[in-house]
């Protein structure tokens, strides 16, 4: 192993050695504790420390890192107190995640580290978002994301690198190529010679280096960092290394040929560096002994504190509260919009189509929040598939109104990265159906991050949704129920122009991830008076559309219009209509009030029946309003089939044509 010191002083070389030794000695101690049954298993980084330590040492302390499961060296080199790290591993209250997350699956904004979720890949695009924020603010910083060789086979790898290249983002992507995935050798993982070869396809520079040589890692990253800053471009660094222990402690290494261990033992990053430091007389044997003793003592002291971690006494209220970030900003004008029309403003109003109301809400939000960035496919010059953002790029520029490559997952990830840097973002799904391609980022990253380690995900995802226009199974779906089942998200679904504008503004002012459903068929078919002012409709509050005594129709989206139309044709029935407006959180008070007014409930939605929100509402009403019911709760929803293309088939699929019959059945009780 060739060590080249370049201009590093003896002091710096000694410091690097100390930093390199620290994670190794922690793990050696943990192996003892594991055998004593005092701690649970983890993912070992033994043999790979030079990468995590060298990379972190080469960065400024306030440059964000997205590390993985073997990167203890990132956490130690960022000087996170070992005692608190230990408490984290033990699941104590005073770790970094209140006992809610395991080993390295947490972040700390104080240390500029955004820890991984278990899924490999999504961490890469978060680095894109952070780099975008640097670029927009003209901060001279890079962001860094790690991946293993196995993780490079995930689509997220491709999406994140391609987006960084296309957007000229100063991101350093680090591959730790340790020869194996869990047990899968690299020959079963990819067919290129080196993983760095892939960079060429992205139009990006790359280099393959010896990941066991701390000076090579450190010097490469210093140089790459300068390149990324100067040229405002990403860079791929492939670090060749080897995993000296099992995938996780206790999982064994039977599948690895013995000779490989012998070869790589000779290439141990610490032994080799230590040897060189001695040969070059940069340190003496005495210095080494001193550093080792000091490190050992430090570890013992910190573990003593760590073992006294606060154990957890579950507090359900706190658990539920921490799922969402609390809003700290004061709402602007809040409008109450119920049966009698809206109140709370003397401001002028204008008649607007549903789509115009959304445009106006978005436009005013862009004026209100200089840190709001819009992202989506074809949303800039083209104005978006439905023209919602038409003209925005002229008013706000390409920095803030961004066409994206075709990569839903990377853009949701980038949105989270922006949020880490204090930005707000709105991402337009071209069609709600395509959210499947970004699903993981939404339900696992955005939704869970606040509960996991208190970081907000200030992101709104607009979802043009629904059918009725003969667009077939993949441009017509109602998929809101997927998200209602995910704690940490908010799900908003307006049915009128005034609500659409006010709810969109409220969603953009909310610090949590919001899925904002816009029914495509309403865009140009529904009009109404909308205040010109910048106002909010409160999230989580249903709208009482009309009062009735015979039967309640509880619904949202296009269901509201079907219900109103039906009621207008049935003067013989007194129908109470409730528009839920927000599906997560639900307005249980309004639901209860409606049930109490009529005693008979019909739940109506365009989504398919089985597993739809109607089932959840029926369960809640049965549990909480049983005494007020005069009949079984009924549901009217789409057929349990994909959405068919043929317009007659689609009409048959939709619940609208079954509404009258279902009401008849209900009224017969
Ligand atoms: C999306 C996803 N699929 C599968 C897994 C299970 N898994 C955890 S680690 C691992 C191997 C990862 O290999 P690599 O990326 O080379 O990293 P290494 O563990 O070798 O550092 C697998 C398959 C996962 N965590 N995420």
XYZ file of C-alpha atoms and ligand atoms in Angstrom, residues 43 48 68-70 116-122 147-152 154 176 178 180-183 189 243 247 440, ligand 1:
55
model
C -23.568 -4.175 10.827
C -13.786 -0.461 5.640
C -25.135 3.697 5.474
C -25.126 0.816 7.893
C -21.334 0.249 7.956
C -30.565 5.837 6.139
C -33.856 4.029 6.206
C -33.507 0.250 5.865
C -34.231 0.420 2.150
C -31.034 0.796 0.190
C -31.069 3.538 -2.427
C -33.380 6.353 -1.262
C -23.933 3.283 -1.279
C -22.696 -0.307 -1.292
C -21.960 -2.233 -4.476
C -25.267 -4.098 -4.033
C -27.169 -0.835 -3.680
C -25.961 0.333 -7.092
C -31.358 -0.266 -7.267
C -18.039 1.172 -1.043
C -16.616 -4.554 -0.715
C -20.450 -8.659 -1.705
C -24.039 -7.652 -1.182
C -25.488 -9.636 1.687
C -23.941 -12.849 0.359
C -24.569 -7.996 -9.211
C -15.912 -6.579 4.529
C -23.172 -9.011 6.748
C -41.084 4.165 -1.187
C -34.300 -2.131 -1.029
C -33.627 -3.147 -0.160
N -33.586 -4.438 -0.555
C -33.003 -5.370 0.239
C -32.441 -5.046 1.428
C -31.809 -6.107 2.339
N -30.359 -5.902 2.443
C -29.805 -5.234 3.463
S -28.174 -5.011 3.295
C -28.147 -5.881 1.838
C -26.864 -6.047 1.086
C -26.317 -4.733 0.705
O -25.149 -4.866 -0.030
P -24.280 -3.615 -0.420
O -25.125 -2.550 -0.992
O -23.147 -4.095 -1.252
O -23.754 -3.058 0.967
P -22.878 -3.807 2.072
O -23.837 -4.400 3.066
O -22.037 -4.814 1.395
O -22.073 -2.737 2.710
C -29.415 -6.315 1.513
C -29.765 -7.124 0.332
C -32.516 -3.688 1.802
N -32.036 -3.262 2.965
N -33.086 -2.772 0.990
